PDB file of C-alpha atoms and ligand atoms in Angstrom:
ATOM      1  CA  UNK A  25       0.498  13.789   0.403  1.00  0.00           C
ATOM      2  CA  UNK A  26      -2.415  11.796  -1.636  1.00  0.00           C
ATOM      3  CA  UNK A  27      -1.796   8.238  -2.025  1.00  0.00           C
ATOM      4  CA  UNK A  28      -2.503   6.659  -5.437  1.00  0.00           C
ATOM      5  CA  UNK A  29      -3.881   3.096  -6.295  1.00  0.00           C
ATOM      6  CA  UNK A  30      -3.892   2.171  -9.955  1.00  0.00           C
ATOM      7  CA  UNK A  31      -6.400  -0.201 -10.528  1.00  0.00           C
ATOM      8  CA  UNK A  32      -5.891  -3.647 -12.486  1.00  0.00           C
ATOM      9  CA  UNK A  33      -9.150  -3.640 -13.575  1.00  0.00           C
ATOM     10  CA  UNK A  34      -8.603  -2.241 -17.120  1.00  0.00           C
ATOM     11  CA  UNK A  35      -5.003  -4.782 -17.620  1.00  0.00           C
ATOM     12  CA  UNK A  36      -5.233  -8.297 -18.721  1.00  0.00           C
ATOM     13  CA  UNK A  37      -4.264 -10.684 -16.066  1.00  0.00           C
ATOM     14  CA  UNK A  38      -1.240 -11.828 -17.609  1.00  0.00           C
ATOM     15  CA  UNK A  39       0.466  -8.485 -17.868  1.00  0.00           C
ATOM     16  CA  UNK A  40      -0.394  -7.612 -14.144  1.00  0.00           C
ATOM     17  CA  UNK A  41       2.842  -8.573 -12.997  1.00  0.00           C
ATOM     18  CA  UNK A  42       4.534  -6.467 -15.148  1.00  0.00           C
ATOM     19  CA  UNK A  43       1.964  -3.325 -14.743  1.00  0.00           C
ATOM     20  CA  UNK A  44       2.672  -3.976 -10.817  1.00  0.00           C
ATOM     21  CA  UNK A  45       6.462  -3.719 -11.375  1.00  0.00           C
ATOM     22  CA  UNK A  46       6.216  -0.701 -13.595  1.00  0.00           C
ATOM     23  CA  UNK A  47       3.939   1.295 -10.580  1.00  0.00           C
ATOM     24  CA  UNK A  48       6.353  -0.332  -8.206  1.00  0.00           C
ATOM     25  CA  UNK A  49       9.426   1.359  -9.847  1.00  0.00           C
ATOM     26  CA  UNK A  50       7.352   4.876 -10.991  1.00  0.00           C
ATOM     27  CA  UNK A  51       6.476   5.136  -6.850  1.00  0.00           C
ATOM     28  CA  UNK A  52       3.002   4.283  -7.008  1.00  0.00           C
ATOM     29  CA  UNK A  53       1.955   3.464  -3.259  1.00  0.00           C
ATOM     30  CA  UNK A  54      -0.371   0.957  -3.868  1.00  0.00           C
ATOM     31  CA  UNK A  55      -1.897  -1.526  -6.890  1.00  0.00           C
ATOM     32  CA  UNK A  56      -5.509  -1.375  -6.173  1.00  0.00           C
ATOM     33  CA  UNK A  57      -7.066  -5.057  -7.255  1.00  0.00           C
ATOM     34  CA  UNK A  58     -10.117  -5.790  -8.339  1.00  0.00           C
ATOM     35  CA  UNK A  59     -11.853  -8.426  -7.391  1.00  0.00           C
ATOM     36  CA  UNK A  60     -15.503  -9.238  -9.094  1.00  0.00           C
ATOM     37  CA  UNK A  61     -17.151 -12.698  -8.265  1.00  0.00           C
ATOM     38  CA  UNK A  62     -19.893 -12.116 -11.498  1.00  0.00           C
ATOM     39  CA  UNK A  63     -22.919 -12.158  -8.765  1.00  0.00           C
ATOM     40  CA  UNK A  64     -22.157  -8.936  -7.305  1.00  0.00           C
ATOM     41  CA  UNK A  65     -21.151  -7.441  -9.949  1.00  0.00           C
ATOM     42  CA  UNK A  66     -21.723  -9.020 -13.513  1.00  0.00           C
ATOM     43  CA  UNK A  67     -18.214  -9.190 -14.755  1.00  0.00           C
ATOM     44  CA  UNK A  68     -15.402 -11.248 -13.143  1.00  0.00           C
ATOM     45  CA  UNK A  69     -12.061 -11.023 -12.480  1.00  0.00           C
ATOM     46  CA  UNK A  70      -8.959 -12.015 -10.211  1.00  0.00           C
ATOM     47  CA  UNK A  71      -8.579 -14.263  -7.489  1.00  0.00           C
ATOM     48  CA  UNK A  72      -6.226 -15.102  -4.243  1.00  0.00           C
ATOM     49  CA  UNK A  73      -3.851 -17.084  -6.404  1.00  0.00           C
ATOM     50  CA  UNK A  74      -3.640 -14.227  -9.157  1.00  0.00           C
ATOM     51  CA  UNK A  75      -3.287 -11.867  -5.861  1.00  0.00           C
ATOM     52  CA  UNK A  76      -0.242 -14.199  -4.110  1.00  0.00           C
ATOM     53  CA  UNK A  77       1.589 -14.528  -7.094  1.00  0.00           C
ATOM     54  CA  UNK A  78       1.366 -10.747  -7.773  1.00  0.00           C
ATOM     55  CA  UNK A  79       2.414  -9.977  -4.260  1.00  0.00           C
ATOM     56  CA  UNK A  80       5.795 -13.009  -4.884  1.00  0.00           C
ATOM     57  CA  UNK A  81       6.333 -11.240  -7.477  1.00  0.00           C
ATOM     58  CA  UNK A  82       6.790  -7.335  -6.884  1.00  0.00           C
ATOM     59  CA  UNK A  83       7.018  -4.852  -3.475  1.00  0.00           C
ATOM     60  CA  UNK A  84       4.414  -2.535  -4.289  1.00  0.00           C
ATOM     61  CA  UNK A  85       1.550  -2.584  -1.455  1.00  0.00           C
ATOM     62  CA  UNK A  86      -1.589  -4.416  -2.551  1.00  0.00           C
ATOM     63  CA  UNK A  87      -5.179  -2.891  -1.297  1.00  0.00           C
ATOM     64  CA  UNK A  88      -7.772  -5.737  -2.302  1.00  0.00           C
ATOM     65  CA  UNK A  89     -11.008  -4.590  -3.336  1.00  0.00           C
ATOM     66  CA  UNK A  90     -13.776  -7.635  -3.171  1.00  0.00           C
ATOM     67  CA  UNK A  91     -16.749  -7.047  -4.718  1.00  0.00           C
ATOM     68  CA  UNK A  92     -18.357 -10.208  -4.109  1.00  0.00           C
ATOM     69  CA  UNK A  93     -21.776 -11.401  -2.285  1.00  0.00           C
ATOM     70  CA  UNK A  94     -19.929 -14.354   0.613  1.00  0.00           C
ATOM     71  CA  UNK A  95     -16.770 -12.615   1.216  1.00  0.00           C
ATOM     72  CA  UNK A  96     -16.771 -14.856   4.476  1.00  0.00           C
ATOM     73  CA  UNK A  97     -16.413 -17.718   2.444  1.00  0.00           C
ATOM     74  CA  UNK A  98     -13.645 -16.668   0.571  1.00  0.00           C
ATOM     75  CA  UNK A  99     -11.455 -14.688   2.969  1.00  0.00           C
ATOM     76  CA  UNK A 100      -9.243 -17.291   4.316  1.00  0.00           C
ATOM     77  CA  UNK A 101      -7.505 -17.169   1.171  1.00  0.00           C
ATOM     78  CA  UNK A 102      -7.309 -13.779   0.526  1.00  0.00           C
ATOM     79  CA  UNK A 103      -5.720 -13.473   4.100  1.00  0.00           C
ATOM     80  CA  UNK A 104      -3.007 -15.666   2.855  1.00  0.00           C
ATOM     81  CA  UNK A 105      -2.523 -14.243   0.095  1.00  0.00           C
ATOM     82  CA  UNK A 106      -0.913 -11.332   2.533  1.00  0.00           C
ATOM     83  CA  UNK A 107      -2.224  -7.954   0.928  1.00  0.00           C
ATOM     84  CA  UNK A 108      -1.704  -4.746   3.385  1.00  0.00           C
ATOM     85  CA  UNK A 109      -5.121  -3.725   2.325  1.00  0.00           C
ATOM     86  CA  UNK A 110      -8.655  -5.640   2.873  1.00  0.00           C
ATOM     87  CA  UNK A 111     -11.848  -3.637   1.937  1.00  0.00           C
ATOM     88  CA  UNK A 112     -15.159  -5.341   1.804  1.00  0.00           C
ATOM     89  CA  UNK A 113     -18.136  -4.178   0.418  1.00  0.00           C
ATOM     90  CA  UNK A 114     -21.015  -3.031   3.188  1.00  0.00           C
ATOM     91  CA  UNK A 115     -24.125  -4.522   0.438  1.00  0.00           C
ATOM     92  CA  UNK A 116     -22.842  -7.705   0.543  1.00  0.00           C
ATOM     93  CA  UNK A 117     -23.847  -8.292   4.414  1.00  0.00           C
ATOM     94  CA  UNK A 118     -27.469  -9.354   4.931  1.00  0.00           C
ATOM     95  CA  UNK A 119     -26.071  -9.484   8.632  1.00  0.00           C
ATOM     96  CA  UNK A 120     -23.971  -7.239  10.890  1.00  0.00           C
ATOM     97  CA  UNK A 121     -22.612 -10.005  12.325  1.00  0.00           C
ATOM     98  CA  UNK A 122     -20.910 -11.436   9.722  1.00  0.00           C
ATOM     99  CA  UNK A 123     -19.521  -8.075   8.580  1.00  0.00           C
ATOM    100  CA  UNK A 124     -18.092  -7.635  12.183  1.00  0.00           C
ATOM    101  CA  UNK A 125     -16.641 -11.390  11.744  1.00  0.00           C
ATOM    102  CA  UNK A 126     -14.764 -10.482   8.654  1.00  0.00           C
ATOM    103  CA  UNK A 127     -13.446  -7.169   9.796  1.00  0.00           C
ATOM    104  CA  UNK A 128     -12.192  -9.252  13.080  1.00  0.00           C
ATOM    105  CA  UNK A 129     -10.664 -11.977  10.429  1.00  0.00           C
ATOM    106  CA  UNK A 130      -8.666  -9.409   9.076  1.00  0.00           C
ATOM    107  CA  UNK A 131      -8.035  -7.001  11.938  1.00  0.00           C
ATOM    108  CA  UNK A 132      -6.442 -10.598  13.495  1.00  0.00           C
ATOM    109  CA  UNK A 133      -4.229 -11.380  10.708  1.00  0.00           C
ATOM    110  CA  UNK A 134      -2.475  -7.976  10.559  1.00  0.00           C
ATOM    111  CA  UNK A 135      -4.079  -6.638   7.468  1.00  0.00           C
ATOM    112  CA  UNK A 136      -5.649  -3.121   7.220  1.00  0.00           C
ATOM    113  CA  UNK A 137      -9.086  -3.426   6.805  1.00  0.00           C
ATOM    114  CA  UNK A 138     -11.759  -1.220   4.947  1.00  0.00           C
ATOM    115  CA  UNK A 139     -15.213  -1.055   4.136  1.00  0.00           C
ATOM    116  CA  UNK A 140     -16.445   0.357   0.931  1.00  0.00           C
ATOM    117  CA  UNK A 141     -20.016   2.090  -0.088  1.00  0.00           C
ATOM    118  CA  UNK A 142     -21.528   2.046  -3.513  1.00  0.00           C
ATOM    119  CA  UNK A 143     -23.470   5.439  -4.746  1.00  0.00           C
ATOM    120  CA  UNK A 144     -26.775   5.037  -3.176  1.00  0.00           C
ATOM    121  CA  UNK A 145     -26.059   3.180  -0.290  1.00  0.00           C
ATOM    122  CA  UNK A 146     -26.592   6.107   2.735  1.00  0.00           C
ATOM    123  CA  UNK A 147     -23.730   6.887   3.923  1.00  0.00           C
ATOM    124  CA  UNK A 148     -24.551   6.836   7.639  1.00  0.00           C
ATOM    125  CA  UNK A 149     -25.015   3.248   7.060  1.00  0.00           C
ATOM    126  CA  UNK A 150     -21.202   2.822   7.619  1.00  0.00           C
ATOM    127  CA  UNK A 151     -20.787   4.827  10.766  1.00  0.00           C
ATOM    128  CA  UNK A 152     -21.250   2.138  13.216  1.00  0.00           C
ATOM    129  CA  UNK A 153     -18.322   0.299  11.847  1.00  0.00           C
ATOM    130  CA  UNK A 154     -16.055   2.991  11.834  1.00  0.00           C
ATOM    131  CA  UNK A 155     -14.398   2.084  15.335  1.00  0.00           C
ATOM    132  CA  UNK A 156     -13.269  -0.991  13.590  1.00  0.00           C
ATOM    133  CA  UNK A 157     -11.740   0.546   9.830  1.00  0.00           C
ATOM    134  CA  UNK A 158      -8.537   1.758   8.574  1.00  0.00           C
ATOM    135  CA  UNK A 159      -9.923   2.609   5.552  1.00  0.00           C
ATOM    136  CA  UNK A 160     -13.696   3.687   4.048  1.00  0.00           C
ATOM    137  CA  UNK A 161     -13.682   3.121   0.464  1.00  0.00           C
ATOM    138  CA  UNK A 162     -16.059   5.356  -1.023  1.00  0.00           C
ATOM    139  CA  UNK A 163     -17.239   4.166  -4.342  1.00  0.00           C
ATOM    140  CA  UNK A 164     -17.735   7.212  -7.114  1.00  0.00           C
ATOM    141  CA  UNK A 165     -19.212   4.802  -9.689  1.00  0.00           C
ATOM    142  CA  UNK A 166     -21.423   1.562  -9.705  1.00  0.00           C
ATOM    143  CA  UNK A 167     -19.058  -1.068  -9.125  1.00  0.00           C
ATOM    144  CA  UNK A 168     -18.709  -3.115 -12.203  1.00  0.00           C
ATOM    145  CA  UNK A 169     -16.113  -1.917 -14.968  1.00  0.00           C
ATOM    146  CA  UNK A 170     -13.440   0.810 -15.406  1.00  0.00           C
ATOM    147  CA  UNK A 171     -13.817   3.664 -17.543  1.00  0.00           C
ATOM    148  CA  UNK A 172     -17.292   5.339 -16.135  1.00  0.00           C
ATOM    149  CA  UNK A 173     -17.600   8.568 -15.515  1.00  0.00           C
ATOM    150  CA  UNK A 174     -17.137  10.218 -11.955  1.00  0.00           C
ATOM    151  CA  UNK A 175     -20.657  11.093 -10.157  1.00  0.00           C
ATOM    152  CA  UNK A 176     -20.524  14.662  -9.257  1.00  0.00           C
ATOM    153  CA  UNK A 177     -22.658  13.952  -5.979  1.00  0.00           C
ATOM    154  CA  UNK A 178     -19.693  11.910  -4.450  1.00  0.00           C
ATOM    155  CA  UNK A 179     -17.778  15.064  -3.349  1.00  0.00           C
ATOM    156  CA  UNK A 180     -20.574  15.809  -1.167  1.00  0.00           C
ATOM    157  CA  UNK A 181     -20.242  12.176   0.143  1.00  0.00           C
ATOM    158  CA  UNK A 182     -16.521  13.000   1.046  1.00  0.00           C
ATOM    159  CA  UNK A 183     -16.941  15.828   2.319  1.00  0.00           C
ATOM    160  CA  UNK A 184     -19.108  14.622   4.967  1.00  0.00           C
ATOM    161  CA  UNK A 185     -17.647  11.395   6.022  1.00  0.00           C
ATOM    162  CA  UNK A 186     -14.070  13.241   6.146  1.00  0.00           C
ATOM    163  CA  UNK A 187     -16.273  15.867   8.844  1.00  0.00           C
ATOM    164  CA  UNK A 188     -17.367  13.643  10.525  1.00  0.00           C
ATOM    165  CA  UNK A 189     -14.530  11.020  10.788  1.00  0.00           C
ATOM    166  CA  UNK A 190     -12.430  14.642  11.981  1.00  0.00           C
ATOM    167  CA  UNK A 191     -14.979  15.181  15.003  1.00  0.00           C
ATOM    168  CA  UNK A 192     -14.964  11.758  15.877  1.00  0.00           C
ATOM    169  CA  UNK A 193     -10.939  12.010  16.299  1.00  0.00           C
ATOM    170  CA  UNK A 194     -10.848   8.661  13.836  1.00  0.00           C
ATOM    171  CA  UNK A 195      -7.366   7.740  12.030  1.00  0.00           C
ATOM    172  CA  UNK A 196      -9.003   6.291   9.123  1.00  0.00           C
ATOM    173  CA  UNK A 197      -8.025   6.680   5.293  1.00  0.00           C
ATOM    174  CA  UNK A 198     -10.795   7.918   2.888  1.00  0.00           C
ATOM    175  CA  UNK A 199     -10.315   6.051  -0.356  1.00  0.00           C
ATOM    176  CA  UNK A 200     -12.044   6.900  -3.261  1.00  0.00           C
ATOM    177  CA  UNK A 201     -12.525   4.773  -6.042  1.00  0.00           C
ATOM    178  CA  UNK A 202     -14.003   5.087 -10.135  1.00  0.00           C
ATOM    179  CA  UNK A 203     -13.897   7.746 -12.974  1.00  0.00           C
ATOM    180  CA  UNK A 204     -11.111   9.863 -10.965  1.00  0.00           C
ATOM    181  CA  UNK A 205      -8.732  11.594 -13.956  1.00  0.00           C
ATOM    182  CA  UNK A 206      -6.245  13.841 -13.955  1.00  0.00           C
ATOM    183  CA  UNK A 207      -8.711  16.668 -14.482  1.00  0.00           C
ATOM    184  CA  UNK A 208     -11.007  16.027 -11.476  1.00  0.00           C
ATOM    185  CA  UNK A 209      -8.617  14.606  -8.758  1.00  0.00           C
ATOM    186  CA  UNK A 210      -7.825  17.936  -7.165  1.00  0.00           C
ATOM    187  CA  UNK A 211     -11.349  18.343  -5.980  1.00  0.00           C
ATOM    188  CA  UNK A 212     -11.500  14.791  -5.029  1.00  0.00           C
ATOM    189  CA  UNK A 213      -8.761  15.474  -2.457  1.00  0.00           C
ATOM    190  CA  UNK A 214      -9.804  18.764  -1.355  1.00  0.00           C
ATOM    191  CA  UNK A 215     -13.093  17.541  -0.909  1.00  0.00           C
ATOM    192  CA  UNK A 216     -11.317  15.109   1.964  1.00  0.00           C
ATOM    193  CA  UNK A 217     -10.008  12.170  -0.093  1.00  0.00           C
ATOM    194  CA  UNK A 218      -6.274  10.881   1.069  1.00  0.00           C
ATOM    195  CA  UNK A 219      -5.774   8.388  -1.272  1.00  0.00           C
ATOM    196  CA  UNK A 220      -7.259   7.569  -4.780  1.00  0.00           C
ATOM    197  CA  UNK A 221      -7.957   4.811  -7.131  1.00  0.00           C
ATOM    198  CA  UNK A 222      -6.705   5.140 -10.580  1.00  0.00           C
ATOM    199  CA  UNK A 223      -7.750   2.509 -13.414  1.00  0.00           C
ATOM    200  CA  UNK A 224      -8.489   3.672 -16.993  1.00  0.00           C
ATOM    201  CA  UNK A 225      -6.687   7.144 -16.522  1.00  0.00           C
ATOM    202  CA  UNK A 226      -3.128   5.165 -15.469  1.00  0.00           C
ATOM    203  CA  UNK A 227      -3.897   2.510 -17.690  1.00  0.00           C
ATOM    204  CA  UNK A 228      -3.810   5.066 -20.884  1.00  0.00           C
ATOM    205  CA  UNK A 229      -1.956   7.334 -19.623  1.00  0.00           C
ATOM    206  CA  UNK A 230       1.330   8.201 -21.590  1.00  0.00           C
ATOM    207  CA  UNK A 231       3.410   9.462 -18.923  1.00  0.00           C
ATOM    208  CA  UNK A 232       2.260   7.334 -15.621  1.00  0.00           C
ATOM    209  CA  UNK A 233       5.416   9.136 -14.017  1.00  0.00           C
ATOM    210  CA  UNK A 234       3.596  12.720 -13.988  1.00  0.00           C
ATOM    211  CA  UNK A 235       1.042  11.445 -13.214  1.00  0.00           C
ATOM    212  CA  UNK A 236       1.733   9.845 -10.115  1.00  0.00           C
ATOM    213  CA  UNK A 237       3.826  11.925  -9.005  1.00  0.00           C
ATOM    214  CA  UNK A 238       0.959  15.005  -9.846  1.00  0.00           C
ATOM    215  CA  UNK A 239      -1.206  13.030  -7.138  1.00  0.00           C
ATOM    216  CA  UNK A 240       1.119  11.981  -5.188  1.00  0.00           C
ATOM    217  CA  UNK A 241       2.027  15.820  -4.911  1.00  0.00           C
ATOM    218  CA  UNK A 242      -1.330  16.575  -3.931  1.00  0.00           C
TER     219      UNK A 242
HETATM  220  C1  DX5 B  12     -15.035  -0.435 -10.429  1.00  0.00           C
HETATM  221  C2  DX5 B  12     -13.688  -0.733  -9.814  1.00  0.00           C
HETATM  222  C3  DX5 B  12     -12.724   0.371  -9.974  1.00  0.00           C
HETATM  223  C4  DX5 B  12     -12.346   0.634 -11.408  1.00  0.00           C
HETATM  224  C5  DX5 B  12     -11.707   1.977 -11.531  1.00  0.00           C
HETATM  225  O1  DX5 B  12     -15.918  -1.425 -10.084  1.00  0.00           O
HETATM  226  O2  DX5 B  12     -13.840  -0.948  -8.431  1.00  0.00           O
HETATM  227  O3  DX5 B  12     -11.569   0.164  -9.182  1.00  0.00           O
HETATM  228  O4  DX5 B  12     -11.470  -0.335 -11.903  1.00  0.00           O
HETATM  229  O5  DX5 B  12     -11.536   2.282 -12.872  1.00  0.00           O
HETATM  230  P1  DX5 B  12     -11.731   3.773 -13.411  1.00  0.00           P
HETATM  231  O6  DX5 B  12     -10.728   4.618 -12.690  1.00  0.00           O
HETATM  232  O7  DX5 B  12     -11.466   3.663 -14.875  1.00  0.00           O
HETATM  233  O8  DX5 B  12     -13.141   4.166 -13.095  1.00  0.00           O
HETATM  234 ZN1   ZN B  13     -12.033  -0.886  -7.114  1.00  0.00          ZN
END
């Protein structure tokens, strides 16, 4: 079974509540959130209090995606904000250290945490952390906005970190995360995905039902 994360990136922030309770009750497994500090990326959006009263608010599973340049600065309050899911982004570390500090941070408070790569990051760049992760979070766009189309060259990128994480003996989730549609997401399984982000396909999708349960199926 392929788990499915719609993104909130493409809904306005004051119908998130209600777009969480609608996945919630169509068995969606997770809402994927966005986060965008407008340094790492150039638009922003969402914070820990939009997060915590999002999470007050609904059951659905929350997998926080922070695209930001000092996570460490910010994630004492997206810890308390109690999301299952933590992913940070490997470019915004100048130093392994701190990386390894935030994974600990999280790893501590109970929360699964993941790492994510953009395009042309090398891949083999995340492989030392990958003792420490419950989740890579492979990006198959530049991080910035929903709606872009899927880069071909990521199924490669799957492929390999899903052989590799197999040989190792890992139990990590591969997570993979812009332009995925209903037309493309069969390939982004077989290719070693096991769960998916979802933002401008759910969002205009007419019947979110089929389609979740399509992936889901998967
Ligand atoms: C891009 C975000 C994605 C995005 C996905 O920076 O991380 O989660 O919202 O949207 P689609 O599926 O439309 O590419
Ligand atoms: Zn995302």
């Amino acid at each position: 079974m392929t788990k499915i994360s719609p993104s909130t990136n493409p809904i306005s922030e004051n119908e998130l509540v209600n777009y969480a309770l609608e996945l919630q009750s169509l068995g969606a497994d997770y809402l994927h959130c966005d986060v965008m500090d407008g340094v790492f990326v150039e638009a922003k959006c969402l914070n820990a209090e939009k997060i915590k009263e999002i999470n007050l608010n609904s059951l659905i599973q929350l997998d926080v995606h922070l695209m930001m340049v000092t996570p460490i600065k910010q994630l004492k309050s997206y810890i308390k904000a109690r999301p299952n899911i933590i992913t940070l982004h490997l470019e915004s570390f100048k130093k392994p250290e701190t990386l390894l500090e935030c994974l600990v941070k999280i790893k501590k408070a109970k929360i699964l945490c993941g790492l994510s790569i953009k395009p042309n990051t090398p891949l083999e760049l995340i492989y030392p952390y990958l003792p420490m992760l419950d989740l890579v979070l492979i990006m198959s766009v530049e991080p910035g906005q929903s709606g872009q189309k899927f880069i071909e060259s990521t199924l490669n990128r799957i492929k390999t970190l899903s052989n590799h994480i197999t040989k190792n003996n890992f139990n990590i989730i591969i997570e993979v995360d812009g332009g995925i549609n209903k037309d493309n997401v069969k390939q982004v399984v077989e290719s070693g995905a096991n769960m998916v982000v979802m933002g401008s396909a759910m969002a205009n999708c007419k019947n979110r039902k089929e389609l979740i349960d399509y992936v889901r199926s998967l």
